[in-house]
PDB file of C-alpha atoms in Angstrom:
ATOM      1  CA  PRO A 591      -5.841 -17.818   4.454  1.00 58.00           C
ATOM      2  CA  PHE A 592      -3.815 -15.453   2.290  1.00 69.00           C
ATOM      3  CA  ASN A 593      -6.694 -14.125   0.177  1.00 72.00           C
ATOM      4  CA  SER A 594      -8.852 -13.216   3.179  1.00 78.00           C
ATOM      5  CA  ALA A 595      -6.380 -10.478   4.172  1.00 81.00           C
ATOM      6  CA  PHE A 596      -7.317  -8.379   1.166  1.00 75.00           C
ATOM      7  CA  ALA A 597     -10.918  -9.497   0.668  1.00 77.00           C
ATOM      8  CA  PRO A 598     -13.557  -6.751   0.959  1.00 77.00           C
ATOM      9  CA  GLY A 599     -15.016  -6.100   4.407  1.00 79.00           C
ATOM     10  CA  ALA A 600     -13.952  -5.428   7.974  1.00 79.00           C
ATOM     11  CA  LYS A 601     -10.601  -6.799   9.113  1.00 81.00           C
ATOM     12  CA  LYS A 602      -9.708  -8.601  12.328  1.00 84.00           C
ATOM     13  CA  PHE A 603      -6.342  -6.841  12.419  1.00 86.00           C
ATOM     14  CA  ASP A 604      -4.896  -3.339  12.449  1.00 89.00           C
ATOM     15  CA  PHE A 605      -2.423  -4.315   9.726  1.00 90.00           C
ATOM     16  CA  ASP A 606      -1.152  -7.483   8.064  1.00 91.00           C
ATOM     17  CA  ILE A 607       2.511  -7.881   7.132  1.00 88.00           C
ATOM     18  CA  ASN A 608       2.410 -11.071   5.108  1.00 84.00           C
ATOM     19  CA  GLN A 609       4.350 -10.622   1.846  1.00 87.00           C
ATOM     20  CA  VAL A 610       1.338  -9.060   0.124  1.00 90.00           C
ATOM     21  CA  SER A 611       2.092  -7.275  -3.126  1.00 90.00           C
ATOM     22  CA  ILE A 612       0.446  -3.933  -3.699  1.00 91.00           C
ATOM     23  CA  SER A 613      -1.848  -4.108  -6.740  1.00 89.00           C
ATOM     24  CA  GLU A 614      -4.575  -1.948  -8.197  1.00 90.00           C
ATOM     25  CA  SER A 615      -7.150  -4.738  -7.895  1.00 87.00           C
ATOM     26  CA  ARG A 616      -6.361  -5.236  -4.194  1.00 88.00           C
ATOM     27  CA  LYS A 617      -6.516  -1.471  -3.559  1.00 90.00           C
ATOM     28  CA  LYS A 618     -10.227  -1.656  -4.383  1.00 91.00           C
ATOM     29  CA  ALA A 619     -10.819  -3.601  -1.153  1.00 89.00           C
ATOM     30  CA  VAL A 620      -8.020  -2.568   1.228  1.00 91.00           C
ATOM     31  CA  ALA A 621      -5.522   0.194   1.936  1.00 91.00           C
ATOM     32  CA  PHE A 622      -1.773  -0.332   1.756  1.00 92.00           C
ATOM     33  CA  SER A 623       1.190   1.275   3.436  1.00 93.00           C
ATOM     34  CA  SER A 624       3.963   2.613   1.279  1.00 93.00           C
ATOM     35  CA  GLY A 625       5.885  -0.242  -0.288  1.00 92.00           C
ATOM     36  CA  TYR A 626       8.589  -1.613   1.996  1.00 93.00           C
ATOM     37  CA  TYR A 627      10.248  -4.223  -0.243  1.00 91.00           C
ATOM     38  CA  ASP A 628      10.769  -4.521  -4.004  1.00 90.00           C
ATOM     39  CA  VAL A 629       9.996  -8.115  -4.939  1.00 92.00           C
ATOM     40  CA  ARG A 630      10.575 -10.200  -8.036  1.00 94.00           C
ATOM     41  CA  GLN A 631       8.883 -13.334  -9.227  1.00 95.00           C
ATOM     42  CA  ALA A 632      10.948 -16.528  -9.390  1.00 97.00           C
ATOM     43  CA  VAL A 633      10.612 -19.963 -10.939  1.00 98.00           C
ATOM     44  CA  VAL A 634      11.341 -22.995  -8.749  1.00 99.00           C
ATOM     45  CA  ALA A 635      11.807 -26.466 -10.253  1.00 98.00           C
ATOM     46  CA  LEU A 636      13.213 -29.793  -9.177  1.00 98.00           C
ATOM     47  CA  LYS A 637      16.790 -30.125 -10.406  1.00 97.00           C
ATOM     48  CA  SER A 638      15.656 -33.164 -12.434  1.00 97.00           C
ATOM     49  CA  SER A 639      12.683 -31.371 -14.037  1.00 96.00           C
ATOM     50  CA  LYS A 640      12.532 -30.352 -17.683  1.00 94.00           C
ATOM     51  CA  ALA A 641      11.888 -26.818 -16.390  1.00 97.00           C
ATOM     52  CA  ALA A 642      15.293 -26.765 -14.669  1.00 96.00           C
ATOM     53  CA  GLY A 643      17.038 -26.006 -17.956  1.00 92.00           C
ATOM     54  CA  ALA A 644      14.838 -23.040 -18.856  1.00 95.00           C
ATOM     55  CA  LYS A 645      16.860 -20.025 -19.971  1.00 94.00           C
ATOM     56  CA  SER A 646      14.050 -17.745 -21.134  1.00 93.00           C
ATOM     57  CA  VAL A 647      10.359 -17.002 -20.754  1.00 93.00           C
ATOM     58  CA  ALA A 648       9.850 -18.797 -24.087  1.00 95.00           C
ATOM     59  CA  ASP A 649      11.289 -21.993 -22.548  1.00 96.00           C
ATOM     60  CA  LEU A 650       8.691 -21.777 -19.765  1.00 97.00           C
ATOM     61  CA  LYS A 651       5.790 -21.761 -22.250  1.00 96.00           C
ATOM     62  CA  LYS A 652       6.325 -25.479 -22.838  1.00 95.00           C
ATOM     63  CA  VAL A 653       6.308 -26.674 -19.214  1.00 97.00           C
ATOM     64  CA  LYS A 654       3.495 -27.199 -16.725  1.00 98.00           C
ATOM     65  CA  LEU A 655       3.565 -24.312 -14.232  1.00 99.00           C
ATOM     66  CA  GLY A 656       1.725 -23.849 -10.953  1.00 98.00           C
ATOM     67  CA  ALA A 657       1.031 -21.020  -8.503  1.00 98.00           C
ATOM     68  CA  GLN A 658      -1.202 -20.042  -5.605  1.00 96.00           C
ATOM     69  CA  VAL A 659      -4.587 -18.572  -6.472  1.00 94.00           C
ATOM     70  CA  GLY A 660      -4.981 -14.811  -6.172  1.00 90.00           C
ATOM     71  CA  THR A 661      -1.250 -14.083  -6.268  1.00 92.00           C
ATOM     72  CA  THR A 662       0.914 -11.896  -8.437  1.00 91.00           C
ATOM     73  CA  SER A 663       2.804 -15.125  -9.195  1.00 95.00           C
ATOM     74  CA  LEU A 664      -0.260 -16.485 -10.991  1.00 96.00           C
ATOM     75  CA  ASP A 665      -0.713 -13.124 -12.726  1.00 93.00           C
ATOM     76  CA  PHE A 666       2.911 -13.362 -13.871  1.00 93.00           C
ATOM     77  CA  ILE A 667       2.313 -16.788 -15.415  1.00 96.00           C
ATOM     78  CA  ASN A 668      -0.844 -15.701 -17.216  1.00 96.00           C
ATOM     79  CA  ASP A 669       0.275 -12.220 -18.281  1.00 92.00           C
ATOM     80  CA  LEU A 670       3.963 -12.685 -19.086  1.00 92.00           C
ATOM     81  CA  VAL A 671       4.720 -16.365 -19.655  1.00 95.00           C
ATOM     82  CA  LYS A 672       1.398 -17.214 -21.358  1.00 97.00           C
ATOM     83  CA  PRO A 673       2.091 -20.965 -21.224  1.00 97.00           C
ATOM     84  CA  ASP A 674       0.843 -23.469 -23.794  1.00 97.00           C
ATOM     85  CA  THR A 675      -0.845 -25.405 -20.969  1.00 95.00           C
ATOM     86  CA  LYS A 676      -3.165 -23.737 -18.461  1.00 98.00           C
ATOM     87  CA  PRO A 677      -1.318 -23.311 -15.144  1.00 99.00           C
ATOM     88  CA  ALA A 678      -2.240 -25.412 -12.139  1.00 99.00           C
ATOM     89  CA  VAL A 679      -3.784 -23.240  -9.428  1.00 98.00           C
ATOM     90  CA  TYR A 680      -3.571 -24.066  -5.721  1.00 98.00           C
ATOM     91  CA  GLN A 681      -5.279 -22.664  -2.638  1.00 95.00           C
ATOM     92  CA  ARG A 682      -1.972 -22.511  -0.750  1.00 94.00           C
ATOM     93  CA  ASN A 683       1.713 -22.515  -1.617  1.00 95.00           C
ATOM     94  CA  ASP A 684       2.030 -25.725   0.423  1.00 96.00           C
ATOM     95  CA  PHE A 685      -0.186 -27.468  -2.139  1.00 98.00           C
ATOM     96  CA  ALA A 686       1.884 -26.045  -5.003  1.00 98.00           C
ATOM     97  CA  LYS A 687       5.070 -27.334  -3.339  1.00 98.00           C
ATOM     98  CA  SER A 688       3.510 -30.791  -2.965  1.00 98.00           C
ATOM     99  CA  ALA A 689       2.566 -30.762  -6.648  1.00 98.00           C
ATOM    100  CA  LEU A 690       6.149 -29.829  -7.512  1.00 98.00           C
ATOM    101  CA  LYS A 691       7.584 -32.634  -5.357  1.00 97.00           C
ATOM    102  CA  THR A 692       5.249 -35.240  -6.875  1.00 97.00           C
ATOM    103  CA  GLY A 693       5.775 -34.145 -10.476  1.00 97.00           C
ATOM    104  CA  GLN A 694       2.258 -32.826 -11.059  1.00 98.00           C
ATOM    105  CA  VAL A 695       3.887 -29.581 -12.252  1.00 98.00           C
ATOM    106  CA  ASP A 696       7.311 -28.956 -13.741  1.00 98.00           C
ATOM    107  CA  ALA A 697       7.811 -25.687 -11.859  1.00 99.00           C
ATOM    108  CA  ILE A 698       6.064 -23.217  -9.588  1.00 99.00           C
ATOM    109  CA  VAL A 699       6.218 -19.442  -9.603  1.00 98.00           C
ATOM    110  CA  VAL A 700       6.539 -17.670  -6.248  1.00 98.00           C
ATOM    111  CA  ASP A 701       7.966 -14.453  -4.829  1.00 96.00           C
ATOM    112  CA  LEU A 702      11.778 -14.573  -4.771  1.00 96.00           C
ATOM    113  CA  PRO A 703      12.113 -14.614  -0.937  1.00 95.00           C
ATOM    114  CA  THR A 704       9.711 -17.566  -0.858  1.00 96.00           C
ATOM    115  CA  ALA A 705      11.722 -19.301  -3.592  1.00 98.00           C
ATOM    116  CA  PHE A 706      14.899 -19.008  -1.531  1.00 97.00           C
ATOM    117  CA  TYR A 707      13.135 -20.472   1.508  1.00 97.00           C
ATOM    118  CA  ILE A 708      11.601 -23.331  -0.477  1.00 98.00           C
ATOM    119  CA  THR A 709      14.918 -24.344  -2.037  1.00 98.00           C
ATOM    120  CA  GLY A 710      16.988 -23.750   1.093  1.00 97.00           C
ATOM    121  CA  ALA A 711      14.782 -25.317   3.743  1.00 97.00           C
ATOM    122  CA  GLU A 712      11.770 -27.181   2.391  1.00 96.00           C
ATOM    123  CA  VAL A 713      12.594 -28.802  -0.949  1.00 97.00           C
ATOM    124  CA  PRO A 714      16.385 -29.140  -1.158  1.00 96.00           C
ATOM    125  CA  GLU A 715      16.107 -31.107  -4.408  1.00 97.00           C
ATOM    126  CA  ALA A 716      14.686 -27.963  -6.036  1.00 98.00           C
ATOM    127  CA  GLU A 717      16.457 -24.899  -7.391  1.00 98.00           C
ATOM    128  CA  VAL A 718      15.634 -21.350  -8.359  1.00 98.00           C
ATOM    129  CA  VAL A 719      15.631 -21.560 -12.153  1.00 97.00           C
ATOM    130  CA  GLY A 720      15.414 -17.834 -12.623  1.00 95.00           C
ATOM    131  CA  GLN A 721      14.066 -14.554 -11.400  1.00 93.00           C
ATOM    132  CA  PHE A 722      12.444 -11.858 -13.440  1.00 84.00           C
ATOM    133  CA  PRO A 723      13.205  -8.160 -13.302  1.00 78.00           C
ATOM    134  CA  ASN A 724      10.584  -5.667 -12.281  1.00 76.00           C
ATOM    135  CA  SER A 725       9.346  -3.024 -14.619  1.00 67.00           C
ATOM    136  CA  ASP A 726      11.581   0.035 -14.355  1.00 66.00           C
ATOM    137  CA  ASP A 727       8.644   2.391 -13.994  1.00 74.00           C
ATOM    138  CA  LYS A 728       6.648   0.453 -11.400  1.00 79.00           C
ATOM    139  CA  PRO A 729       8.345  -2.309  -9.403  1.00 86.00           C
ATOM    140  CA  GLU A 730       6.229  -4.880  -7.591  1.00 88.00           C
ATOM    141  CA  GLN A 731       6.354  -4.078  -3.875  1.00 92.00           C
ATOM    142  CA  PHE A 732       5.170  -5.628  -0.646  1.00 91.00           C
ATOM    143  CA  GLY A 733       3.060  -3.392   1.570  1.00 92.00           C
ATOM    144  CA  LEU A 734       1.238  -3.643   4.875  1.00 93.00           C
ATOM    145  CA  VAL A 735      -2.454  -4.440   4.365  1.00 92.00           C
ATOM    146  CA  LEU A 736      -4.868  -2.203   6.278  1.00 91.00           C
ATOM    147  CA  ASP A 737      -8.615  -1.837   6.421  1.00 90.00           C
ATOM    148  CA  LYS A 738      -9.840   0.403   3.604  1.00 88.00           C
ATOM    149  CA  GLU A 739     -10.956   3.024   6.158  1.00 86.00           C
ATOM    150  CA  SER A 740      -7.892   2.734   8.413  1.00 87.00           C
ATOM    151  CA  THR A 741      -6.652   5.927  10.032  1.00 86.00           C
ATOM    152  CA  LEU A 742      -3.106   4.507   9.993  1.00 86.00           C
ATOM    153  CA  THR A 743      -2.545   5.370   6.331  1.00 75.00           C
TER     154      THR A 743
END
């Protein structure tokens, strides 16, 4: 599972390249390569959803959002959107996508590359409602995950 890659302890790999965002909390347990991709968070909703018409972060406060546990997408919901309703949290993005398809949530928040894949290949009745810019001083970046004591960094 996604979270096990950056959980404390020995790793069963030399490095993991799995769309993992570099964060200070994750750096406590693992080492990262230099960032290799600037990533943005995106909102995905069914075209028929009330979230589909959102034009601002304020509009998202009123809808039911979902995201995978332990992700920067969930952090984005809690720290920036601050929705009126507690977000739904899923163990895997597949579960979040199922919740979106069945109307359990109005929208999900995922990394932008994932949003394009979801809307282009997995849930064609969904659309990318919006993407959010990174902070100018510190963009969110993907990095290779390595063991904390790796000699590769």
